[in-house]
Amino acid sequence: MTDPEAALGQLVREALAAELGAEFAAADPSIRPSSFADFQSNAALSLAKQLGHVPRDLAASIASRLDDTDTVAHAEASGPGFINLTLQDGWIADRVADQLADPRLGVAKAEPAQLVVVDYSGPNVAKELHAGHLRPTVVGDAIVKVLEHLGNEVIRAAHLGDWGTPFGMLIEHALDVGEQVTYDQLATGEFTAFYQAARAKFDSDAAFADRARQRLVQLQAGEPEAMRLWQLLVDDSMAYLRKIYARLGISLTDADMAPESFYHPMLADVCADLEGRGLAWISDGALCAFPPGFTGRDGNPLPLMLRKSDGGYGYDTTDVAAIRYRLRDLGVQRIIYVVGSEQHQHLLMVFALARQAGWLTDRASAEHAVIGLMTGAGGQRLKTREGDQIKLMDLMDEAVERADKVIADRYDDLIQRGQIAEAVGIGALKYGDLSVARDSSYVLDFDRLLALTGNTGPYLQYATARIRSIFARAGLDPASAVGPILLTTPAERTLALRLLGLGKAVNDAAATAEPHKLASYVFELASAFTTFYEQCPVLTAEGDLRQSRLALCTLTLRVLMTGLELLGIPVPERM
Ligand code: ARG
């Protein structure tokens, strides 16, 4: 077992069983990082309370069973009943040597693997991706990669908004301006201009509004010409999405668009299904479901609107159809909705209805991975001077431009400088999102995101470049480094212990759908490496010590690269 916390947990459970009886072999060993030792166990505290023992005495008996063993160098009771645990240096060194030889770097595959849907990014046809889409896109993609790395099968789903009432108006506008102009505007992301022009005509020109309404009726009836024009809008928008996802390093492809229109053929049946089972009924002319536990300010139950009084279907219906399809037809075990906090209630209502309908059972879970707001300096939503949403593409341009200023003086070669500025700028923007809890709101501050020190993308990119340069200077291939591992200083020991934490960090991030846990780990590892690098000469060390330090460098590079790859942070070879 490479993971120190898991290994210690196992030993604590064994000691508990020996001390208290076999049934305690399954107790929670409650292992935590400690500021007085490598780790601590809080198990004696809670168990003693349950059993009527004196916590401190129980802690002391457990500690004496663990003290001075193959794995644990020191175990001692402390405070009211903590057990402080310090690992043997030899144990750490052996595990690091194992990790060095392991292509998976000590990250075990999930057992059993799950089939998971990650619903993220939330793009819409003929609407720009704006600053608010950054977090649900970047965080969602990291969740996908972390889950896949653990061997789970992940279905990426960008619930593409490609259906609904605006499409009558958008199609008519496309006809007015012509296909080329439509393509030029949509494929380059000039959606606002396109959408607003359509909207303005709709509001001011009665004849246009009439045509738009007729077109919508045709579209909803599947009339071929209306469908062809609609498809044109979808294709043009896809051209833009492909471009922006590629630049942002997001793994969504055309095949991962789970467009709202895909569910359209299922909507009537979903309504009939729920109505037939008494889970939905007509209220004010509309078919509504009232999942239990949701009331408005007036105390009345809140509806999910399944079919409007005019017979149309909306956002609620599609989400209900989507969750049924995912659970009942695809048979997935977990659905993670990476969506803004403002849709929390909507999603909880969809989950509650799915549970009522028997689609969501104990064999599966649906969770809302809440995304908080990214704000401007004053804590308000990011806006342009004109009060519009900031385009995601513009935000990326700004990040790259600012990154270029940070690195400019180090590069003569303009092509190389451009590539590095792109990686540093985009990496900083993405890492900024991933390094904070996803549900917190956070202030976009480019100076902080682009700083070369602290918990930033550039700091981590720089750490990898620095390790590569050690090998380059010595004319060595990082892959050639082999043990043995010698832990002669506290800095080496701390770095080694950190290296062993990758598996836990990846698993924690996967379990809670919180990539920032992996980001914190990667940052702590890079910090431990910085200290090691300052205190432990590598190339001027001799013999086995040099080999060991080179091996620590290699392994740090591999673990950092793995972490950054899972987070979706591009890593330039040089910096
Ligand atoms: N397109 C939606 C929006 O712009 C987000 C979709 C989120 N996913 C979902 N299954 N509802 O708000």
Coordinates of C-alpha atoms and ligand atoms in Angstrom, one line a residue:
M1 CA 0.0 0.0 0.0
T2 CA 1.6 3.3 -1.1
D3 CA -0.9 5.7 0.5
P4 CA 0.4 6.5 4.0
E5 CA -3.0 7.4 5.4
A6 CA -4.5 4.2 4.2
A7 CA -1.6 2.2 5.6
L8 CA -1.9 3.9 9.0
G9 CA -5.7 3.5 8.9
Q10 CA -5.2 -0.3 8.5
L11 CA -2.7 -0.5 11.3
V12 CA -5.0 1.5 13.7
R13 CA -7.9 -0.8 12.8
E14 CA -5.8 -3.8 13.6
A15 CA -4.7 -2.3 16.9
L16 CA -8.3 -1.4 17.8
A17 CA -9.4 -5.0 17.1
A18 CA -6.6 -6.4 19.2
E19 CA -7.4 -4.0 22.0
L20 CA -11.2 -4.0 21.9
G21 CA -12.4 -7.0 20.0
A22 CA -12.6 -8.2 16.4
E23 CA -15.7 -6.2 15.6
F24 CA -13.5 -3.0 15.8
A25 CA -11.5 -4.1 12.8
A26 CA -14.1 -2.1 10.8
A27 CA -14.0 1.0 12.9
D28 CA -13.2 4.4 11.4
P29 CA -9.5 5.0 12.1
S30 CA -10.0 8.7 11.7
I31 CA -6.6 9.5 10.3
R32 CA -5.8 13.3 9.8
P33 CA -2.7 15.3 9.0
S34 CA -1.1 16.5 12.2
S35 CA 1.1 19.4 13.1
F36 CA 2.9 17.4 15.7
A37 CA 3.7 14.3 13.7
D38 CA 3.1 13.0 10.2
F39 CA -0.5 12.1 11.0
Q40 CA -2.8 11.6 13.9
S41 CA -5.7 9.2 14.6
N42 CA -8.7 10.6 16.4
A43 CA -10.3 7.1 16.7
A44 CA -9.7 6.7 20.5
L45 CA -11.7 9.9 21.2
S46 CA -14.9 8.8 19.6
L47 CA -14.7 5.1 20.5
A48 CA -13.9 5.7 24.2
K49 CA -16.9 7.9 24.5
Q50 CA -19.1 5.2 23.0
L51 CA -17.6 2.5 25.2
G52 CA -17.3 4.5 28.4
H53 CA -13.5 4.3 28.5
V54 CA -11.1 7.1 29.4
P55 CA -10.1 8.4 25.9
R56 CA -6.5 9.2 26.9
D57 CA -6.0 5.7 28.3
L58 CA -7.4 4.0 25.2
A59 CA -5.2 6.3 23.0
A60 CA -2.1 5.2 25.1
S61 CA -2.9 1.5 24.8
I62 CA -3.4 1.8 21.0
A63 CA -0.2 3.9 20.7
S64 CA 1.9 1.3 22.5
R65 CA 0.7 -1.4 20.1
L66 CA 1.8 0.8 17.1
D67 CA 5.0 2.3 18.5
D68 CA 8.3 1.3 17.0
T69 CA 7.0 -1.1 14.4
D70 CA 8.0 -1.6 10.7
T71 CA 5.8 1.2 9.5
V72 CA 5.5 3.5 12.5
A73 CA 8.6 4.9 14.2
H74 CA 6.7 6.7 17.0
A75 CA 3.2 6.5 18.2
E76 CA 2.1 8.4 21.3
A77 CA -1.0 9.6 23.0
S78 CA -1.4 13.3 23.1
G79 CA -3.9 15.9 24.3
P80 CA -7.4 14.5 25.3
G81 CA -6.9 11.3 23.3
F82 CA -5.2 11.9 20.0
I83 CA -2.7 9.3 18.7
N84 CA 0.3 11.0 17.0
L85 CA 1.9 8.9 14.4
T86 CA 5.3 9.3 12.8
L87 CA 6.3 7.0 9.9
Q88 CA 9.5 5.1 9.7
D89 CA 11.9 6.8 7.2
G90 CA 12.6 3.4 5.7
W91 CA 9.0 2.7 5.1
I92 CA 8.6 6.0 3.3
A93 CA 11.7 5.4 1.2
D94 CA 10.5 1.9 0.2
R95 CA 7.1 3.2 -0.8
V96 CA 8.7 6.0 -2.9
A97 CA 10.8 3.5 -4.6
D98 CA 7.7 1.4 -5.4
Q99 CA 5.9 4.5 -6.7
L100 CA 8.9 5.3 -9.0
A101 CA 8.5 1.9 -10.6
D102 CA 4.7 2.2 -10.9
P103 CA 3.3 3.7 -14.1
R104 CA 0.2 4.6 -12.2
L105 CA 2.3 6.4 -9.5
G106 CA 0.4 4.6 -6.7
V107 CA -3.0 5.6 -7.9
A108 CA -5.2 2.5 -7.6
K109 CA -8.1 2.1 -10.0
A110 CA -11.6 2.4 -8.6
E111 CA -13.2 -0.9 -7.5
P112 CA -15.8 -1.3 -8.9
A113 CA -15.6 1.2 -11.7
Q114 CA -18.7 3.3 -12.3
L115 CA -20.6 4.5 -15.3
V116 CA -20.9 8.3 -14.7
V117 CA -22.4 11.2 -16.6
V118 CA -20.8 14.6 -16.1
D119 CA -23.2 17.3 -17.3
Y120 CA -21.1 20.4 -17.7
S121 CA -20.2 23.6 -19.6
G122 CA -23.9 24.3 -20.4
P123 CA -23.4 26.0 -23.8
N124 CA -26.4 27.3 -25.8
V125 CA -26.8 27.7 -29.6
A126 CA -26.5 31.2 -30.8
K127 CA -25.4 32.5 -27.4
E128 CA -21.8 33.4 -26.6
L129 CA -19.8 31.6 -24.0
H130 CA -19.3 34.3 -21.5
A131 CA -17.1 34.6 -18.4
G132 CA -19.7 32.7 -16.4
H133 CA -19.2 29.6 -18.5
L134 CA -15.5 29.4 -17.6
R135 CA -15.9 27.7 -14.3
P136 CA -18.6 25.1 -15.1
T137 CA -16.5 24.2 -18.2
V138 CA -13.1 24.0 -16.6
V139 CA -14.2 22.4 -13.3
G140 CA -16.4 19.9 -15.2
D141 CA -13.6 18.8 -17.5
A142 CA -11.2 18.3 -14.5
I143 CA -13.9 16.1 -12.8
V144 CA -14.2 14.1 -16.0
K145 CA -10.4 13.5 -16.2
V146 CA -10.1 12.6 -12.5
L147 CA -12.9 10.1 -12.7
E148 CA -11.5 8.6 -15.9
H149 CA -8.0 8.3 -14.4
L150 CA -9.5 6.1 -11.7
G151 CA -10.8 3.8 -14.4
N152 CA -14.5 4.9 -14.4
E153 CA -16.4 5.2 -17.6
V154 CA -17.5 8.8 -18.1
I155 CA -20.1 10.1 -20.4
R156 CA -19.4 13.8 -21.1
A157 CA -22.6 15.7 -21.6
A158 CA -22.8 19.3 -22.5
H159 CA -26.5 19.9 -22.2
L160 CA -26.5 22.1 -25.3
G161 CA -29.4 24.6 -25.3
D162 CA -30.5 24.2 -29.0
W163 CA -34.2 24.2 -28.7
G164 CA -37.0 26.5 -27.6
T165 CA -38.9 29.6 -28.5
P166 CA -36.1 31.9 -29.7
F167 CA -35.4 29.6 -32.6
G168 CA -38.3 30.9 -34.7
M169 CA -36.9 34.4 -34.5
L170 CA -33.3 33.3 -35.0
I171 CA -34.1 31.3 -38.2
E172 CA -36.0 34.2 -39.7
H173 CA -33.1 36.5 -38.9
A174 CA -30.7 34.1 -40.5
L175 CA -32.9 34.1 -43.7
D176 CA -32.9 37.9 -43.7
V177 CA -29.1 38.3 -43.4
G178 CA -28.2 35.3 -45.5
E179 CA -26.2 32.1 -44.7
Q180 CA -22.8 33.6 -45.1
V181 CA -23.4 36.4 -42.6
T182 CA -25.0 34.0 -40.2
Y183 CA -21.9 31.7 -40.4
D184 CA -19.5 34.6 -40.1
Q185 CA -21.2 35.8 -37.0
L186 CA -21.9 32.5 -35.3
A187 CA -18.7 30.7 -36.1
T188 CA -16.7 33.6 -34.8
G189 CA -18.7 33.9 -31.6
E190 CA -20.4 37.2 -32.5
F191 CA -23.6 35.9 -31.1
T192 CA -24.6 39.0 -29.2
A193 CA -24.8 41.0 -32.5
F194 CA -26.8 38.2 -34.2
Y195 CA -29.1 37.5 -31.3
Q196 CA -29.7 41.2 -30.4
A197 CA -30.5 42.1 -34.0
A198 CA -33.0 39.2 -34.2
R199 CA -34.5 40.3 -30.9
A200 CA -34.8 44.0 -31.9
K201 CA -36.6 43.1 -35.1
F202 CA -38.9 40.7 -33.2
D203 CA -39.8 43.5 -30.8
S204 CA -40.3 46.3 -33.4
D205 CA -41.4 44.6 -36.6
A206 CA -44.8 42.9 -36.3
A207 CA -44.5 41.2 -39.7
F208 CA -41.2 39.7 -38.6
A209 CA -42.6 38.6 -35.3
D210 CA -45.4 36.9 -37.2
R211 CA -43.0 35.0 -39.5
A212 CA -40.9 34.0 -36.4
R213 CA -44.0 32.5 -34.7
Q214 CA -45.0 30.6 -37.7
R215 CA -41.5 29.3 -38.2
L216 CA -41.4 28.1 -34.6
V217 CA -44.6 26.2 -35.2
Q218 CA -43.1 24.6 -38.3
L219 CA -39.9 23.8 -36.4
Q220 CA -41.8 22.1 -33.6
A221 CA -43.7 20.1 -36.1
G222 CA -40.4 18.9 -37.7
E223 CA -41.1 20.6 -41.0
P224 CA -38.0 19.9 -43.2
E225 CA -37.1 23.4 -44.3
A226 CA -37.4 24.7 -40.8
M227 CA -35.3 21.8 -39.5
R228 CA -32.7 22.5 -42.2
L229 CA -32.4 26.2 -41.2
W230 CA -32.3 25.2 -37.5
Q231 CA -29.5 22.7 -38.2
L232 CA -27.6 25.5 -39.9
L233 CA -27.7 27.6 -36.7
V234 CA -26.6 24.6 -34.7
D235 CA -23.7 23.8 -37.0
D236 CA -22.5 27.4 -37.1
S237 CA -22.5 27.5 -33.3
M238 CA -20.7 24.2 -33.1
A239 CA -17.9 25.6 -35.3
Y240 CA -17.4 28.2 -32.6
L241 CA -17.7 25.9 -29.7
R242 CA -15.1 23.5 -31.2
K243 CA -12.7 26.4 -31.5
I244 CA -13.1 27.7 -28.0
Y245 CA -13.0 24.3 -26.4
A246 CA -9.8 23.5 -28.3
R247 CA -8.1 26.7 -27.2
L248 CA -9.2 26.2 -23.6
G249 CA -8.0 22.6 -23.7
I250 CA -11.4 21.2 -23.0
S251 CA -12.0 17.6 -24.0
L252 CA -15.6 18.0 -25.2
T253 CA -16.2 16.9 -28.8
D254 CA -19.3 17.1 -31.0
A255 CA -20.3 13.7 -29.9
D256 CA -20.4 14.9 -26.3
M257 CA -23.1 17.5 -27.0
A258 CA -26.2 16.1 -25.4
P259 CA -28.4 18.7 -27.0
E260 CA -31.8 19.5 -25.6
S261 CA -33.3 18.6 -29.0
F262 CA -32.0 15.0 -28.4
Y263 CA -34.6 14.6 -25.7
H264 CA -37.4 16.2 -27.6
P265 CA -38.9 12.9 -28.9
M266 CA -39.1 11.6 -25.3
L267 CA -40.9 14.6 -23.8
A268 CA -44.5 13.6 -24.5
D269 CA -43.8 10.1 -23.1
V270 CA -42.2 11.5 -20.0
C271 CA -45.3 13.7 -19.4
A272 CA -47.7 10.8 -20.0
D273 CA -45.5 8.5 -17.7
L274 CA -45.6 10.9 -14.8
E275 CA -49.2 12.0 -15.3
G276 CA -50.3 8.4 -15.6
R277 CA -48.7 7.5 -12.2
G278 CA -50.2 10.5 -10.5
L279 CA -46.9 12.3 -10.1
A280 CA -48.0 15.2 -12.3
W281 CA -51.3 16.9 -12.9
I282 CA -52.9 19.9 -14.6
S283 CA -52.6 23.1 -12.6
D284 CA -53.7 26.4 -14.2
G285 CA -53.8 24.6 -17.6
A286 CA -50.2 23.4 -17.4
L287 CA -49.0 19.9 -16.5
C288 CA -46.9 20.3 -13.4
A289 CA -45.1 18.0 -10.9
F290 CA -44.7 19.1 -7.3
P291 CA -41.8 17.1 -5.8
P292 CA -42.1 17.1 -2.0
G293 CA -40.1 19.5 0.0
F294 CA -40.1 22.6 -2.2
T295 CA -42.3 25.5 -1.3
G296 CA -42.2 29.1 -2.4
R297 CA -42.2 32.2 -0.2
D298 CA -46.0 32.0 0.0
G299 CA -45.8 28.5 1.4
N300 CA -47.3 26.9 -1.7
P301 CA -45.6 23.9 -3.3
L302 CA -43.3 24.8 -6.2
P303 CA -43.9 23.2 -9.6
L304 CA -41.7 21.7 -12.2
M305 CA -43.5 22.8 -15.4
L306 CA -43.7 19.8 -17.6
R307 CA -46.1 21.1 -20.3
K308 CA -47.1 24.7 -20.7
S309 CA -50.8 25.5 -21.2
D310 CA -50.1 26.1 -24.9
G311 CA -48.8 22.5 -25.2
G312 CA -45.1 23.5 -25.4
Y313 CA -42.3 22.0 -23.4
G314 CA -39.5 23.8 -21.6
Y315 CA -36.2 23.6 -19.7
D316 CA -37.8 21.6 -16.8
T317 CA -39.3 19.0 -19.1
T318 CA -36.0 18.4 -20.9
D319 CA -34.1 18.0 -17.6
V320 CA -36.6 15.5 -16.4
A321 CA -36.4 13.6 -19.6
A322 CA -32.6 13.7 -19.5
I323 CA -32.4 12.3 -16.0
R324 CA -34.8 9.5 -16.9
Y325 CA -32.8 8.7 -20.0
R326 CA -29.5 8.7 -18.1
L327 CA -30.7 6.5 -15.2
R328 CA -33.2 4.2 -16.8
D329 CA -31.9 3.9 -20.4
L330 CA -28.1 4.4 -19.9
G331 CA -28.1 2.8 -16.5
V332 CA -25.5 5.2 -15.1
Q333 CA -24.5 5.0 -11.4
R334 CA -23.7 8.6 -10.9
I335 CA -24.7 11.9 -12.5
I336 CA -22.7 15.0 -11.6
Y337 CA -24.3 18.4 -12.7
V338 CA -21.6 21.0 -12.9
V339 CA -23.8 24.0 -13.0
G340 CA -24.1 27.4 -11.4
S341 CA -25.5 27.9 -7.9
E342 CA -28.5 29.8 -9.3
Q343 CA -29.9 26.5 -10.6
H344 CA -29.6 24.6 -7.3
Q345 CA -33.2 24.5 -6.5
H346 CA -34.2 23.5 -10.1
L347 CA -31.8 20.6 -10.0
L348 CA -32.8 19.4 -6.5
M349 CA -36.4 19.4 -7.7
V350 CA -35.4 17.3 -10.8
F351 CA -33.6 14.8 -8.5
A352 CA -36.6 14.7 -6.1
L353 CA -39.0 13.9 -8.9
A354 CA -36.6 11.3 -10.3
R355 CA -36.6 9.7 -6.9
Q356 CA -40.4 9.8 -6.7
A357 CA -40.6 8.2 -10.1
G358 CA -38.3 5.4 -9.1
W359 CA -35.6 6.2 -11.6
L360 CA -33.2 7.4 -9.0
T361 CA -32.7 4.6 -6.4
D362 CA -30.1 3.7 -3.9
R363 CA -28.1 2.1 -6.7
A364 CA -27.3 5.5 -8.2
S365 CA -26.7 9.1 -7.2
A366 CA -27.4 12.5 -8.7
E367 CA -25.5 15.4 -7.3
H368 CA -25.2 19.1 -8.1
A369 CA -21.5 20.2 -8.2
V370 CA -22.4 23.8 -7.3
I371 CA -20.4 26.5 -9.2
G372 CA -20.1 29.9 -7.5
L373 CA -19.8 33.2 -9.3
M374 CA -16.6 34.6 -10.7
T375 CA -16.8 38.3 -10.0
G376 CA -15.0 41.6 -10.7
A377 CA -13.0 43.4 -8.1
G378 CA -16.0 44.8 -6.3
G379 CA -17.7 41.4 -5.9
Q380 CA -20.2 42.1 -8.7
R381 CA -20.8 40.0 -11.8
L382 CA -18.1 40.5 -14.5
K383 CA -19.3 43.0 -17.1
T384 CA -17.9 45.1 -19.9
R385 CA -17.9 48.9 -19.6
E386 CA -21.1 48.8 -21.7
G387 CA -22.7 46.4 -19.1
D388 CA -22.6 43.3 -21.3
Q389 CA -21.4 39.9 -20.3
I390 CA -17.6 39.5 -20.9
K391 CA -17.0 37.1 -23.7
L392 CA -15.0 34.0 -22.7
M393 CA -12.8 34.5 -25.7
D394 CA -12.0 38.0 -24.7
L395 CA -11.1 36.9 -21.2
M396 CA -8.7 34.3 -22.7
D397 CA -7.2 37.0 -24.9
E398 CA -6.6 39.2 -21.9
A399 CA -5.1 36.4 -19.9
V400 CA -2.6 35.6 -22.7
E401 CA -1.8 39.3 -23.3
R402 CA -1.0 39.8 -19.7
A403 CA 1.0 36.5 -19.5
D404 CA 3.0 37.7 -22.4
K405 CA 4.0 40.8 -20.5
V406 CA 5.1 38.7 -17.5
I407 CA 7.4 36.5 -19.6
A408 CA 8.4 38.8 -22.5
D409 CA 11.9 39.7 -21.4
R410 CA 12.9 36.0 -21.3
Y411 CA 12.4 35.2 -24.9
D412 CA 13.9 36.4 -28.1
D413 CA 12.1 33.9 -30.3
L414 CA 8.7 35.3 -30.9
I415 CA 7.1 32.0 -31.9
Q416 CA 8.2 30.4 -28.7
R417 CA 7.2 33.4 -26.7
G418 CA 3.8 33.3 -28.2
Q419 CA 3.3 29.6 -27.4
I420 CA 4.5 30.0 -23.8
A421 CA 2.3 33.1 -23.2
E422 CA -0.7 31.1 -24.5
A423 CA 0.1 28.2 -22.1
V424 CA 0.8 30.5 -19.2
G425 CA -2.2 32.7 -19.7
I426 CA -4.7 30.0 -20.3
G427 CA -3.2 27.9 -17.6
A428 CA -3.4 30.7 -15.1
L429 CA -7.0 31.4 -15.9
K430 CA -8.0 27.7 -15.6
Y431 CA -5.9 27.1 -12.5
G432 CA -7.4 30.2 -10.8
D433 CA -10.8 28.4 -11.1
L434 CA -9.5 25.0 -9.9
S435 CA -7.5 26.3 -6.9
V436 CA -10.6 27.6 -5.1
A437 CA -13.5 25.6 -3.8
R438 CA -15.9 25.4 -6.8
D439 CA -18.9 26.7 -4.9
S440 CA -17.2 29.8 -3.5
S441 CA -17.5 33.0 -5.4
Y442 CA -14.1 34.4 -6.4
V443 CA -12.7 37.6 -7.6
L444 CA -10.9 37.5 -10.9
D445 CA -7.6 39.2 -10.4
F446 CA -5.1 38.7 -13.2
D447 CA -2.1 39.9 -11.2
R448 CA -2.7 37.3 -8.6
L449 CA -3.4 34.5 -11.1
L450 CA -0.3 35.3 -13.0
A451 CA 2.1 35.6 -10.1
L452 CA 5.1 33.3 -10.3
T453 CA 4.9 32.5 -6.6
G454 CA 2.0 31.2 -4.5
N455 CA -0.8 28.8 -5.5
T456 CA -0.9 29.8 -9.2
G457 CA -0.7 28.1 -12.5
P458 CA 2.5 29.8 -13.5
Y459 CA 4.2 28.7 -10.2
L460 CA 3.3 25.1 -10.9
Q461 CA 4.3 25.3 -14.6
Y462 CA 7.6 26.8 -13.5
A463 CA 8.2 24.0 -11.0
T464 CA 8.1 21.4 -13.8
A465 CA 10.3 23.5 -16.0
R466 CA 12.8 23.8 -13.2
I467 CA 13.0 20.1 -12.7
R468 CA 13.4 19.6 -16.5
S469 CA 16.3 22.0 -16.5
I470 CA 18.1 20.1 -13.8
F471 CA 18.2 17.1 -16.0
A472 CA 19.0 19.2 -19.1
R473 CA 22.0 20.7 -17.3
A474 CA 23.3 17.2 -16.4
G475 CA 22.6 15.8 -19.9
L476 CA 20.3 13.2 -18.3
D477 CA 16.9 11.8 -19.3
P478 CA 14.5 12.2 -16.4
A479 CA 13.2 8.7 -17.2
S480 CA 16.6 7.2 -16.5
A481 CA 16.5 8.1 -12.8
V482 CA 16.2 5.1 -10.5
G483 CA 16.5 4.7 -6.7
P484 CA 17.6 3.9 -4.1
I485 CA 15.8 6.5 -2.1
L486 CA 17.7 8.1 0.8
L487 CA 16.0 10.4 3.2
T488 CA 18.9 12.3 4.8
T489 CA 17.3 15.7 5.5
P490 CA 13.8 16.8 6.7
A491 CA 13.3 18.5 3.2
E492 CA 13.8 15.1 1.5
R493 CA 11.5 13.4 3.9
T494 CA 8.7 16.0 3.6
L495 CA 9.0 15.8 -0.2
A496 CA 8.9 12.0 -0.2
L497 CA 5.8 11.9 2.1
R498 CA 4.0 14.4 -0.2
L499 CA 4.8 12.3 -3.2
L500 CA 2.9 9.4 -1.7
G501 CA -0.2 11.5 -1.3
L502 CA -1.2 11.5 -5.0
G503 CA -3.6 8.6 -4.8
K504 CA -5.5 10.1 -1.9
A505 CA -5.7 13.5 -3.5
V506 CA -7.2 12.0 -6.8
N507 CA -9.6 9.9 -4.9
D508 CA -10.8 12.7 -2.7
A509 CA -11.3 14.9 -5.7
A510 CA -13.3 12.2 -7.4
A511 CA -15.4 11.3 -4.4
T512 CA -16.6 14.9 -3.8
A513 CA -16.3 16.1 -7.4
E514 CA -14.0 18.9 -6.1
P515 CA -10.9 19.3 -8.2
H516 CA -9.5 22.0 -5.9
K517 CA -8.5 19.1 -3.6
L518 CA -6.2 17.9 -6.3
A519 CA -5.0 21.4 -7.0
S520 CA -4.1 21.9 -3.3
Y521 CA -2.2 18.7 -3.3
V522 CA -0.2 19.7 -6.4
F523 CA 0.6 23.0 -4.9
E524 CA 1.8 21.5 -1.6
L525 CA 4.0 19.1 -3.6
A526 CA 5.5 21.9 -5.6
S527 CA 6.1 23.8 -2.4
A528 CA 7.8 20.8 -0.8
F529 CA 9.9 20.5 -3.9
T530 CA 10.9 24.2 -3.7
T531 CA 12.2 23.7 -0.2
F532 CA 14.0 20.6 -1.2
Y533 CA 15.6 22.3 -4.2
E534 CA 16.8 25.2 -2.0
Q535 CA 18.2 23.0 0.7
C536 CA 19.4 19.8 -1.1
P537 CA 22.0 20.1 -3.8
V538 CA 21.2 17.6 -6.5
L539 CA 23.8 17.6 -9.3
T540 CA 26.7 18.3 -6.9
A541 CA 25.8 15.5 -4.5
E542 CA 27.7 12.3 -5.0
G543 CA 27.0 8.6 -5.4
D544 CA 23.8 7.2 -4.0
L545 CA 22.7 10.5 -2.6
R546 CA 22.9 12.1 -6.1
Q547 CA 20.9 9.1 -7.5
S548 CA 18.3 9.4 -4.8
R549 CA 17.9 13.1 -5.3
L550 CA 17.6 12.7 -9.0
A551 CA 15.0 10.0 -8.4
L552 CA 13.0 12.4 -6.2
C553 CA 13.2 15.1 -8.9
T554 CA 11.9 12.7 -11.6
L555 CA 9.1 11.4 -9.4
T556 CA 8.1 15.0 -8.5
L557 CA 8.0 15.9 -12.2
R558 CA 5.9 12.8 -13.0
V559 CA 3.4 13.5 -10.2
L560 CA 3.2 17.2 -11.0
M561 CA 2.6 16.4 -14.7
T562 CA -0.1 13.9 -13.8
G563 CA -1.8 16.3 -11.5
L564 CA -1.7 19.2 -14.0
E565 CA -2.8 16.9 -16.8
L566 CA -5.9 15.8 -14.8
L567 CA -6.6 19.5 -13.9
G568 CA -6.3 20.4 -17.6
I569 CA -3.4 22.8 -17.1
P570 CA -1.1 23.0 -20.2
V571 CA 2.6 22.6 -19.3
P572 CA 5.2 24.3 -21.5
E573 CA 8.5 22.4 -21.8
R574 CA 10.5 25.5 -21.0
M575 CA 9.6 28.6 -19.1
Ligands
ARG1 N1 -27.7 25.7 -20.9 C1 -28.1 25.9 -19.5 C2 -27.9 27.4 -19.2 O1 -27.4 28.1 -20.0 C3 -27.2 25.1 -18.6 C4 -27.4 23.6 -18.7 C5 -27.1 22.9 -17.4 N2 -27.4 21.5 -17.5 C6 -28.6 21.0 -17.3 N3 -28.8 19.7 -17.4 N4 -29.6 21.7 -16.9 O2 -28.4 27.8 -18.1

